[in-house]
Coordinates of C-alpha atoms and ligand atoms in Angstrom, one line a residue:
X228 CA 1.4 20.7 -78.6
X229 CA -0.6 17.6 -77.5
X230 CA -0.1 15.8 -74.6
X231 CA -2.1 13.0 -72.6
X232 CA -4.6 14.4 -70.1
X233 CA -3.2 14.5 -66.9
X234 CA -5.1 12.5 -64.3
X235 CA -5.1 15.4 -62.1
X236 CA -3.8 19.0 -61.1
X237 CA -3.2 19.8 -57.8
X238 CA -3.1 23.2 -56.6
X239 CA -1.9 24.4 -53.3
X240 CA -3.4 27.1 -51.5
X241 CA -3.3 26.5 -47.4
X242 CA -0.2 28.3 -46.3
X243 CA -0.9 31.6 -44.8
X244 CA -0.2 34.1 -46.7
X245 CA 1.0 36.5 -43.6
X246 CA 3.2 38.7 -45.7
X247 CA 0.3 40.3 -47.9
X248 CA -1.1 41.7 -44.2
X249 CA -4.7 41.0 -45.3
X250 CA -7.8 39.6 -43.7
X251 CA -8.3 38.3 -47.1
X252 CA -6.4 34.6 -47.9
X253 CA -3.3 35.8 -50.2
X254 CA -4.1 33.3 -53.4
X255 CA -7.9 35.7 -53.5
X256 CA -5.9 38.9 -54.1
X257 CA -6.7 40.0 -57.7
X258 CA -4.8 41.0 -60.7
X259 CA -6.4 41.9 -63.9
X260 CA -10.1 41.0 -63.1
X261 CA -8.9 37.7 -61.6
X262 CA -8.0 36.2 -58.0
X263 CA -4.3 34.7 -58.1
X264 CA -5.8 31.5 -57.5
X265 CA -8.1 32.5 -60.6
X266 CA -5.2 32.3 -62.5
X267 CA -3.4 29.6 -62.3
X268 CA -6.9 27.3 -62.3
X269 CA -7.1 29.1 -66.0
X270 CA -3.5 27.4 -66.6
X271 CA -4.6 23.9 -64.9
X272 CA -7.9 24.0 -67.2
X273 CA -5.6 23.8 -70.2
X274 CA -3.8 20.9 -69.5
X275 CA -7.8 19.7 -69.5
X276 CA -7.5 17.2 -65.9
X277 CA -9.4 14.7 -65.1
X278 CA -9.3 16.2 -61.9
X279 CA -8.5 19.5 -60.5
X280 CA -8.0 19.8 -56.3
X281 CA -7.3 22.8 -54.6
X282 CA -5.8 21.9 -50.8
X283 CA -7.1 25.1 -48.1
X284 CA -6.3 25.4 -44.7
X285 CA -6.2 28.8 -43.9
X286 CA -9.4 31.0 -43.6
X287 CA -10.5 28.3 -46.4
X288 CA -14.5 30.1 -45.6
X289 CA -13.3 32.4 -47.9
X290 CA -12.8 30.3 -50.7
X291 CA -16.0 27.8 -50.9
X292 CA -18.0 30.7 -53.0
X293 CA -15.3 31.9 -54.8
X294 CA -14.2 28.7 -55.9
X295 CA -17.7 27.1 -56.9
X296 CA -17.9 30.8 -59.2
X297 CA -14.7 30.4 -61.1
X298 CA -13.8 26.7 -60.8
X299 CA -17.1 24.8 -60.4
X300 CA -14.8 21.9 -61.4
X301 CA -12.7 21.4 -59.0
X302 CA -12.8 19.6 -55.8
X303 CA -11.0 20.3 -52.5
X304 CA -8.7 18.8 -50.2
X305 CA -8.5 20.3 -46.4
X306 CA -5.4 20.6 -44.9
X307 CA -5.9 21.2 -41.2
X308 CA -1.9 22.3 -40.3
X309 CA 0.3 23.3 -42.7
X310 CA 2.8 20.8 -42.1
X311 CA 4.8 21.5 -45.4
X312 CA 4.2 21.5 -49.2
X313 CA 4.7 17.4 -49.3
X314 CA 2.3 17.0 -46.7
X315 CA -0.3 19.1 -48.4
X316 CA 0.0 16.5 -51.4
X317 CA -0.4 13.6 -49.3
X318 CA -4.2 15.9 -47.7
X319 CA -5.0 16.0 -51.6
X320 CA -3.8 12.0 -52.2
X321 CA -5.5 10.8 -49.6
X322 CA -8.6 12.7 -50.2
X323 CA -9.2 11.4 -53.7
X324 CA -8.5 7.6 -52.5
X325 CA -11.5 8.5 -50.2
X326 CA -13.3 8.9 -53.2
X327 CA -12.1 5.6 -54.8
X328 CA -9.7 7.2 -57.1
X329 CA -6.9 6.1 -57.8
X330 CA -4.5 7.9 -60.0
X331 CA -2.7 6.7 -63.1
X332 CA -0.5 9.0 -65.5
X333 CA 0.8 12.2 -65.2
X334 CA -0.4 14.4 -62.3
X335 CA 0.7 18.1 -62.0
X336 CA 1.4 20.0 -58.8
X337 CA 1.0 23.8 -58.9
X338 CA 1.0 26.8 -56.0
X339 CA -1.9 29.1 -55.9
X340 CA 0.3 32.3 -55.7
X341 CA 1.9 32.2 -59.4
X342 CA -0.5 34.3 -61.3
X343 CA 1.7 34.8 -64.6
X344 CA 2.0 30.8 -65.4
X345 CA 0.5 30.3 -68.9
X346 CA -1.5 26.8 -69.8
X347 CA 1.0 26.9 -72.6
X348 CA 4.0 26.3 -69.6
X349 CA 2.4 23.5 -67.8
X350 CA 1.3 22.1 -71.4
X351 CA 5.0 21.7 -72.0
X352 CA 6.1 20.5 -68.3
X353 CA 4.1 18.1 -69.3
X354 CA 4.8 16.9 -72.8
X355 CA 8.6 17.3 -71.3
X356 CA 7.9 15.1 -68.7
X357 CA 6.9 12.5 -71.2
X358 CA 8.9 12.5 -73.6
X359 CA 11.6 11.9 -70.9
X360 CA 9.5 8.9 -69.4
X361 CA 10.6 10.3 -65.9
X362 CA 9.1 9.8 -62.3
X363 CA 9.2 14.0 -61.8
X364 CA 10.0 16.6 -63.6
X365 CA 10.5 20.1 -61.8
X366 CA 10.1 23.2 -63.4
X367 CA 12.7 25.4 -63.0
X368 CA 13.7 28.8 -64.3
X369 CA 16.9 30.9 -64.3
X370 CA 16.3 34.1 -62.0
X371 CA 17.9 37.6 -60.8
X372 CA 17.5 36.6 -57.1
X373 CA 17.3 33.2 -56.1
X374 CA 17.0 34.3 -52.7
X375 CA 14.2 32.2 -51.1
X376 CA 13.8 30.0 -53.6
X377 CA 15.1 25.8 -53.5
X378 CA 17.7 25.9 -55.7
X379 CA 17.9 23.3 -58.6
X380 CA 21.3 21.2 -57.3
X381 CA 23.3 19.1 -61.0
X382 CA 25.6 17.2 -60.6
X383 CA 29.3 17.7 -62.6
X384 CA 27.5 16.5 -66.1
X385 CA 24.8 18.0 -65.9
X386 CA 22.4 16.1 -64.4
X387 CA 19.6 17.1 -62.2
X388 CA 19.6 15.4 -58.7
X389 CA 18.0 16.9 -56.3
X390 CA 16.6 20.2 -54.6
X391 CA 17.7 21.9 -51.6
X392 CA 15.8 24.4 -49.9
X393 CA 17.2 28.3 -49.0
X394 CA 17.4 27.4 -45.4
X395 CA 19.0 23.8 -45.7
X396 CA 21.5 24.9 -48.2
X397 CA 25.2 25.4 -48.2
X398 CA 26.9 28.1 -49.6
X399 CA 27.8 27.0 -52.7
X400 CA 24.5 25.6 -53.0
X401 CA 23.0 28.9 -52.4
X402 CA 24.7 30.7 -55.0
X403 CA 23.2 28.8 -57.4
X404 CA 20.4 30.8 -60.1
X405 CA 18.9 27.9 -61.1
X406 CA 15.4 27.8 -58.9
X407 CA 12.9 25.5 -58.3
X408 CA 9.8 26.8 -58.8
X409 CA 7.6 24.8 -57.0
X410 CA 5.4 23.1 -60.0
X411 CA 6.1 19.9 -61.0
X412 CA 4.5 16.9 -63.9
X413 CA 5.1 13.2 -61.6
X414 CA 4.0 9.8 -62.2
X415 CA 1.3 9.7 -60.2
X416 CA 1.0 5.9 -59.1
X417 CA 5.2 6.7 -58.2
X418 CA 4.7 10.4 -56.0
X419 CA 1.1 8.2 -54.4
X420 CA 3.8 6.1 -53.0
X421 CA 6.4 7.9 -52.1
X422 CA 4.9 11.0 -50.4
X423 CA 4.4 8.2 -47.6
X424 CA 8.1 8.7 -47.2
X425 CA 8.6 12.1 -46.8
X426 CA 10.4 12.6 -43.0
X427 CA 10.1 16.1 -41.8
X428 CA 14.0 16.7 -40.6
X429 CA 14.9 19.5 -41.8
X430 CA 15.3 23.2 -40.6
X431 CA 11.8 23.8 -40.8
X432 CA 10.5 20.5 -39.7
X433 CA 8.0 19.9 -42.4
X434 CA 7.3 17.2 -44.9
X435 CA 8.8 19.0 -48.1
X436 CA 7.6 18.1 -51.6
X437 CA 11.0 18.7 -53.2
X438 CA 12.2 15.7 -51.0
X439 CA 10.3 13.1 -53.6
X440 CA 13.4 14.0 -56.0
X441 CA 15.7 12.3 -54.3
X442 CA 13.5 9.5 -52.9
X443 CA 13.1 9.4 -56.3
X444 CA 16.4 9.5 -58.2
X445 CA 17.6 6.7 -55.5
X446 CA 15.2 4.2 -56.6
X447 CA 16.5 4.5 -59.7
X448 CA 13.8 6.4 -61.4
X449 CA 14.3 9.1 -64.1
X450 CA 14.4 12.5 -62.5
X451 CA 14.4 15.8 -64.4
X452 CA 14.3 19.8 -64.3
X453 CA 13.1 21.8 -67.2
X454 CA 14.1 25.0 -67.7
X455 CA 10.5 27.5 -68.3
X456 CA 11.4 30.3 -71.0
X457 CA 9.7 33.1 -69.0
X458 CA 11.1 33.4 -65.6
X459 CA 8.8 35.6 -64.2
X460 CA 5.8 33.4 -65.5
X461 CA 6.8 31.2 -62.1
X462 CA 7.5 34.4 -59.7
X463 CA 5.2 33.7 -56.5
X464 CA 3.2 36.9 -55.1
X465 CA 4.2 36.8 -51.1
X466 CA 3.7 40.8 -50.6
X467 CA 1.8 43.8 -52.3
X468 CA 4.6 44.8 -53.8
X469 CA 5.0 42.0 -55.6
X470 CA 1.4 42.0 -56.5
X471 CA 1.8 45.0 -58.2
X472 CA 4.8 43.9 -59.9
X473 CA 2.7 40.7 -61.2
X474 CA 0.0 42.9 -61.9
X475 CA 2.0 45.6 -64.2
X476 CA 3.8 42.5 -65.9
X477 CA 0.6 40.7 -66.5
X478 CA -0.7 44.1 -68.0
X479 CA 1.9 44.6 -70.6
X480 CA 1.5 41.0 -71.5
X481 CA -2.2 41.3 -72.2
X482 CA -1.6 44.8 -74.4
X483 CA 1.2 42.9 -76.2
X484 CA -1.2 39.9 -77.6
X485 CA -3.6 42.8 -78.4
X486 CA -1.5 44.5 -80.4
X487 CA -0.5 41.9 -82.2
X488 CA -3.8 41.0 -82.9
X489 CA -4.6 44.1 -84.3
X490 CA -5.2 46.3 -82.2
X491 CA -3.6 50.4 -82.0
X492 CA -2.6 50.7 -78.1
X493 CA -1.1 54.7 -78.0
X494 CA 0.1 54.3 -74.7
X495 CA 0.6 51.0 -73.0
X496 CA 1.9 52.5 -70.0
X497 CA -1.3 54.3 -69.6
X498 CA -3.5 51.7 -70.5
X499 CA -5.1 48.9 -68.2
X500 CA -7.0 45.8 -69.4
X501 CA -7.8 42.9 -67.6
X502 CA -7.8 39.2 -68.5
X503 CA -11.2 38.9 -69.8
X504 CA -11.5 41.7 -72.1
X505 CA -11.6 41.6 -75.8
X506 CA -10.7 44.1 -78.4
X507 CA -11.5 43.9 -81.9
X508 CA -9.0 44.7 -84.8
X509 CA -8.0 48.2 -86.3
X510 CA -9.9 49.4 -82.7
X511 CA -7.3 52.6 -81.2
X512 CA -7.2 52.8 -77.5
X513 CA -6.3 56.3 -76.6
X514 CA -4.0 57.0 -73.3
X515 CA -5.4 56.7 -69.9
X516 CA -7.8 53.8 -70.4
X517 CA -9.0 51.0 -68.3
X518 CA -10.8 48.5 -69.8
X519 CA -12.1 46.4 -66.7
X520 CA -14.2 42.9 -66.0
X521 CA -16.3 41.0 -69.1
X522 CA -15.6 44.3 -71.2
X523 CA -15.7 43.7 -75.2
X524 CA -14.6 46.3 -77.7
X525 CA -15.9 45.6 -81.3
X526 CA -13.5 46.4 -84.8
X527 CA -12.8 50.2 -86.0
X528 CA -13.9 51.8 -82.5
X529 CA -12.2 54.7 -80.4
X530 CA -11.9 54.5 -76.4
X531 CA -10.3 57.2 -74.7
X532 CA -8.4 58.8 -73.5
X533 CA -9.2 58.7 -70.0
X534 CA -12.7 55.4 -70.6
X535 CA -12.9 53.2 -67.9
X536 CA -15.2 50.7 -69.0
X537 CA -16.5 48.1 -66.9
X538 CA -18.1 44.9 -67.8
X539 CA -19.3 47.2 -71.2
X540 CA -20.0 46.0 -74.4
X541 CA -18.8 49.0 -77.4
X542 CA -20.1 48.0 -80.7
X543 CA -17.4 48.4 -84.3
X544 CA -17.0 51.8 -85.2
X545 CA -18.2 53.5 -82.0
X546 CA -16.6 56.3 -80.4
X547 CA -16.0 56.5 -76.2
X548 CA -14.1 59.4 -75.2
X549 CA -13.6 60.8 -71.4
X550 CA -16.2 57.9 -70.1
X551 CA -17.0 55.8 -67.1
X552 CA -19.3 53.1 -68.0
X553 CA -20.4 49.5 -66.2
X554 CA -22.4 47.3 -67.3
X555 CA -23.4 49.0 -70.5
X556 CA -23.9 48.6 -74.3
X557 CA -23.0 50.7 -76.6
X558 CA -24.4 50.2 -80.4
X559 CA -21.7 50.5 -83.4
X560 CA -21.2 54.1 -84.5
X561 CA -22.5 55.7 -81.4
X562 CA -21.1 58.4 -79.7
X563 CA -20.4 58.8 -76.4
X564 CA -18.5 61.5 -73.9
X565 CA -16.4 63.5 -73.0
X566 CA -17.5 63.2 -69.5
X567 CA -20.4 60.8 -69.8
X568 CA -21.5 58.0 -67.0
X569 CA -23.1 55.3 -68.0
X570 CA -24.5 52.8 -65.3
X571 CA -25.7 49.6 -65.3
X572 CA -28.8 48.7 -67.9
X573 CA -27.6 51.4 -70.1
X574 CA -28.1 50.3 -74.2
X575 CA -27.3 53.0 -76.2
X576 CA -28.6 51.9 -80.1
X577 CA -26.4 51.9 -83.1
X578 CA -25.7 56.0 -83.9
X579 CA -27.1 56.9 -80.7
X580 CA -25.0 60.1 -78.9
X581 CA -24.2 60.6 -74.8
X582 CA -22.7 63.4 -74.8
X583 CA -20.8 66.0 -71.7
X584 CA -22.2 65.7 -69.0
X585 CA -24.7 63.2 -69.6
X586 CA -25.6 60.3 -67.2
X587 CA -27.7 57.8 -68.5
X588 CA -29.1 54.6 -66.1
X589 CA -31.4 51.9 -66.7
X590 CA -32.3 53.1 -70.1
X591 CA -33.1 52.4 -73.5
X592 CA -31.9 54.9 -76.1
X593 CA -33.3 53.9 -80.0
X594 CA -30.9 54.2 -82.8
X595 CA -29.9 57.5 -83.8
X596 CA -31.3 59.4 -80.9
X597 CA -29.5 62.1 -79.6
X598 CA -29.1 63.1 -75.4
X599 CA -26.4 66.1 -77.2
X600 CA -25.4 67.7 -73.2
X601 CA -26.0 67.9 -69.6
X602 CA -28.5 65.7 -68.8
X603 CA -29.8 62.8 -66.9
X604 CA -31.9 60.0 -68.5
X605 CA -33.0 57.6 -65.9
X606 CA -35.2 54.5 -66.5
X607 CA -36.5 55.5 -69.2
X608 CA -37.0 54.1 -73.2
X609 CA -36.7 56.8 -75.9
X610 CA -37.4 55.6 -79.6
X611 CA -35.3 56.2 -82.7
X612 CA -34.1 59.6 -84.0
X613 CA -35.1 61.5 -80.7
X614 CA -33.2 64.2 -79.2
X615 CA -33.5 65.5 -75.8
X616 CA -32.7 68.8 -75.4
X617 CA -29.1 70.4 -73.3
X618 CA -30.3 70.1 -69.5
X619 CA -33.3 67.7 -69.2
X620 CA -33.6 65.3 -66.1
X621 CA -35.8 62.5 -66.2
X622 CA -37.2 62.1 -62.8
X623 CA -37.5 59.0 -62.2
X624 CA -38.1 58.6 -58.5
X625 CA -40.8 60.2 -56.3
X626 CA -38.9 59.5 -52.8
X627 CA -40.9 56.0 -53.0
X628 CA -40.8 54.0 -55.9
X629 CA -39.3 54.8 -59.6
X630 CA -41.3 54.6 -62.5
X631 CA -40.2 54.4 -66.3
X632 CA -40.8 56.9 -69.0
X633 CA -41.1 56.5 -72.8
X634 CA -40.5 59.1 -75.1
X635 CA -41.3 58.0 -78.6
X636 CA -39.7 57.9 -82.2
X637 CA -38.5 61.2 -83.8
X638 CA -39.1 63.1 -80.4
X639 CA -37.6 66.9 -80.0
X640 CA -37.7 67.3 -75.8
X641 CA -36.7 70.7 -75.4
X642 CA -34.2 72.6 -73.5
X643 CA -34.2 72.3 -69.9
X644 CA -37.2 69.7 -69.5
X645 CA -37.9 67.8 -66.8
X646 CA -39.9 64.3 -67.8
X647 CA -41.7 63.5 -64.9
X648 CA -42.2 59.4 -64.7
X649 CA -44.5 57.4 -65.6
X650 CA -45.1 59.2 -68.5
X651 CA -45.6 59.0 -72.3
X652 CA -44.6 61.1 -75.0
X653 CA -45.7 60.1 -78.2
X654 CA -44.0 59.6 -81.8
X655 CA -43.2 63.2 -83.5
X656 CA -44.2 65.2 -80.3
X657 CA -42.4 68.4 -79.5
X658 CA -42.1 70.0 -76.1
X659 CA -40.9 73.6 -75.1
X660 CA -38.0 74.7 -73.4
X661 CA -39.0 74.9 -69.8
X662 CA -41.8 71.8 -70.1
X663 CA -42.5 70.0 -66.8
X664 CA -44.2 66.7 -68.4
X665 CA -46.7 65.6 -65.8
X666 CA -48.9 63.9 -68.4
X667 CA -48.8 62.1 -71.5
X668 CA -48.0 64.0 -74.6
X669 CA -50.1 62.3 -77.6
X670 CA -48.0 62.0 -81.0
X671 CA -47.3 64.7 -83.1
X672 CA -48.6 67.6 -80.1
X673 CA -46.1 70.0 -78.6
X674 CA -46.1 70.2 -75.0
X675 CA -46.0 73.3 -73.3
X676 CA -46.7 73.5 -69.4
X677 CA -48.2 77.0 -68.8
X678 CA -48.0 77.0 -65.2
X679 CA -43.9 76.9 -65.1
X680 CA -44.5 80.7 -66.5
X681 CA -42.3 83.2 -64.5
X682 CA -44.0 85.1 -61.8
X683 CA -41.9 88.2 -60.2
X684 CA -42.6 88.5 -56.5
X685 CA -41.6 92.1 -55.8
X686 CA -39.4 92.9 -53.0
X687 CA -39.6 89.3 -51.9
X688 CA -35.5 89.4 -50.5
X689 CA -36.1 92.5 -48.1
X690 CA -39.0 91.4 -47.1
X691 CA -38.4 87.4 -46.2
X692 CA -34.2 87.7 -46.0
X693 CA -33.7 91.4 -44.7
X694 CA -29.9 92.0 -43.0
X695 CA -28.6 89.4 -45.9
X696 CA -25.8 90.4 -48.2
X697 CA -28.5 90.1 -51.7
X698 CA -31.1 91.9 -49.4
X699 CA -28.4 94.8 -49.1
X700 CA -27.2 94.6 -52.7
X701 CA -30.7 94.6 -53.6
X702 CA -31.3 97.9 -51.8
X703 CA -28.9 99.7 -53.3
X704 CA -30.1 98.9 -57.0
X705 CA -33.5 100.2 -55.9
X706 CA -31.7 103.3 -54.5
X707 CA -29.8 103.5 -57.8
X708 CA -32.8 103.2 -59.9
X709 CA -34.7 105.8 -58.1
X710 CA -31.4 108.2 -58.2
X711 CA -31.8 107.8 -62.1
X712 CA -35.1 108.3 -62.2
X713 CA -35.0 112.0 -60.0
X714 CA -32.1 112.8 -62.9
X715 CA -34.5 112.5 -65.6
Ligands
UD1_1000 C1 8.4 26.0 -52.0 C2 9.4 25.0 -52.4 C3 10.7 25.7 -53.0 C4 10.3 26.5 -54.2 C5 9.2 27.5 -53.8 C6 8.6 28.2 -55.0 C7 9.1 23.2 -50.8 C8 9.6 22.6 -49.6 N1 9.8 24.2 -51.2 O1 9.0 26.8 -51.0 O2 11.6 24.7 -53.4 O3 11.4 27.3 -54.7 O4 8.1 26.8 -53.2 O5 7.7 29.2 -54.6 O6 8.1 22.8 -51.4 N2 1.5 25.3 -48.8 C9 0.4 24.5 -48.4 N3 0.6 23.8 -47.2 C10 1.7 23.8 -46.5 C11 2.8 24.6 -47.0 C12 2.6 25.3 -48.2 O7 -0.6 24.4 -49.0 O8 1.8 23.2 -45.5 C13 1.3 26.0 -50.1 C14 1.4 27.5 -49.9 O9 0.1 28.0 -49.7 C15 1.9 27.9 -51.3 C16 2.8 26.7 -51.7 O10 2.3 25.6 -50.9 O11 1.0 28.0 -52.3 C17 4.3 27.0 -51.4 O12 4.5 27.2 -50.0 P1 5.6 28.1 -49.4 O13 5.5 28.0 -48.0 O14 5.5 29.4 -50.1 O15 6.9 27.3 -49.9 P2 8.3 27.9 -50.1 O16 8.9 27.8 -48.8 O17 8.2 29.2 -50.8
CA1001 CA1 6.6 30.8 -51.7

């Protein structure tokens, strides 16, 4: 669908909010990796506006970073008291006349606390609006419970005429299903004008938005209401319970498009993505997975069950099982888990393997190389085709500062090592089980560290930790042991 570029989307975000009970404004809440207010500025931006204005009021501090991070293009309009949706559209008017504009076309008015509207909706409010040549078209939708809600008021044939709010409504009125819900296409040279009529009698005494209809319709402009497919895409979030509900909805919407892009998803019902997540085709996600933040999943992987990946990149063909990863990368074919942590600055190479109880941090790991079990690889940069033996640690950190280590190509680190950074170990080296690497291993040496060799201190418990339970369990071996040896 094409339509004109509106000259500008207005979104309002002021009211309070006091239902969610949070010190944080309600349109900031998140849902799948983005803040309410996130999403619908994702819906504005494909209409493409001219301009985009968010109106604040309330605890509007919170907003000035948040905004300039996920909407560096729009401006803002304050709105000191919320005075009613129509007079929140008269703060935004009047603040871009300020700035010398003055608006021609089709602008759009949106609420902050719609998280489920789809570009594709407003896209069509707008080509709608249009092709009807009207003054405003309201977007409507058919719901459940139209309890709260301005309800959508036709006349006998039909035709739309004006919207009454739940608490000005008769009875009749009220039991209508049709709602308004609260987003609207107008001529903007038309709403510039008449938002300077808007009277504020009514039951809650405040300038009301839905008022231009009427104001409208009796100066004999076209007026209309169109009907969006999706009713919950206009559902507004007013309490954590409804956030959830958006949340969950928004979910299954997200695994939908995935699979029918091509992707296996075992359990949906298990399985959490977020908005900004990508999966590539013939990839299976296994039950219990939750694919967070800038995460991208190449073709032909496996993740899960039970990955939570944030912000990771998997390449094709890799395998992620039993994982919690963030900000990693994970080369095609490699293996990782079950019961693996990878943290931040983590690049496993193509065919590289994390495997139980491996944590990796702030490391390089060349192709192919192996970290097989039980081990912890920090800040360090191992070559290709190395393995580091079942329950190494890489000590990275002397109480002061950290220091890297590199471990060369074709490495074997043996069992039980401990790498002690900085160090070098050089290409083809070897080391025994037991090493303590204090110093640079030169290629193609085996290092061995004599001094780790056990030394038995005899009778050490009874004498340093006498009256203990091992000093007494101690005691009696001895005794047995000496019985024994009377026998023979
Ligand atoms: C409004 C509509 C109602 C519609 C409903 C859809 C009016 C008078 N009524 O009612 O027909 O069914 O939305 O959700 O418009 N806001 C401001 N400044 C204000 C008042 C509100 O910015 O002074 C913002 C709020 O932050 C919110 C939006 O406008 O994003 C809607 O406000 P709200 O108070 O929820 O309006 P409703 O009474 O629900
Ligand atoms: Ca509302």
């Amino acid at each position: 669908m094409s339509v004109k570029r509106p000259a500008a989307v207005i979104v309002l975000s002021a009211g309070e909010g006091t239902r969610m009970k949070s010190k944080l404004p309600k349109m900031l809440h998140e849902i799948g990796g983005r803040s309410m207010l996130g999403h619908v500025l994702e819906a504005a931006r494909a209409t493409d506006p001219e301009h985009t204005v968010v109106v604040l009021g309330h605890k509007r501090e919170h907003f000035t970073e948040h905004l300039a991070r996920v909407a560096p293009e729009a401006s803002t309009a304050i709105q000191e008291e919320q005075n009613g949706t129509g007079h929140a559209v008269r703060m935004a008017l009047e603040d871009l006349a300020r700035q010398g504009l003055k608006l021609t076309g089709t602008a759009v008015l949106t609420c902050g606390d719609t998280p489920l509207l789809r570009g594709e909706t407003l896209v069509g409010l707008i080509a709608e609006h249009e092709r009807e040549g009207n003054a405003v078209t309201a977007l409507s939708a058919r719901v459940p419970d139209p309890h709260g809600y301005g309800r959508i008021v036709r006349d006998a044939d039909g035709e739309f005429t004006e919207i009454v709010e739940q608490s000005d409504a008769t009875p009749e009125q009220l039991a209508i299903d049709e709602i308004n819900s609260g987003m609207y296409a107008f001529d903007a040279a038309l709403l510039t004008e008449v938002v300077q009529r808007l009277s504020s009698d009514n039951a809650k005494g405040e300038e009301y938005i839905t008022d231009v209809v009427g104001l409208l319709r009796g100066d004999g402009h076209r007026v209309g209401a169109w009907v969006a497919d999706d009713w919950h895409e206009v559902q507004g979030v007013n309490n954590r319970a409804q956030l959830a509900e958006a949340r969950r909805l928004l979910n299954d919407r997200l695994l939908h498009d995935l699979m029918l892009s091509g992707v296996t998803v075992v359990d949906p019902a298990t399985t959490w993505v977020e908005a900004e997540v990508t999966i590539g085709r013939d990839t299976v996600v296994h039950p219990d997975t939750r694919l967070y933040g800038s995460t991208r999943i190449g073709e032909d992987a496996e993740v899960g069950p039970g990955a939570d990946l944030r912000d990771t990149v998997v390449g094709d063909g890799a395998v992620v099982r039993q994982t919690t990863a963030e900000g990693a990368e994970i080369g095609a074919e490699a293996d990782v888990g079950p019961y693996t942590y990878l943290r931040p600055g983590t690049r496993l190479a193509e065919r590289a393997k994390a495997g139980a109880f491996v944590e990796v941090k702030n490391s390089n790991v060349g192709s192919g190389s192996k970290i097989p079990h039980l081990t912890y690889v920090g800040d360090a940069d191992i070559g290709v085709g190395s393995n580091i033996g079942c329950s190494s640690v890489f000590v990275n950190y002397d109480g002061v500062d950290k220091s890297r280590s590199t471990i060369g190509d074709h490495v074997r680190i043996g069992s039980d090592n401990t790498i002690v950074a900085p160090v070098t170990v050089g290409d083809g080296a070897y080391s025994g089980a037991g090493a303590v690497v204090r110093d640079d291993v030169p290629p193609g040496a085996l290092a061995v560290s004599e001094g780790h060799r056990q030394r038995n201190v005899e009778g050490w418990t009874l004498r340093k930790r006498p009256g203990t339970a091992s000093a007494e369990a101690a005691e009696q071996a001895e005794r047995r042991a000496g019985a024994d040896a009377d026998e023979q």
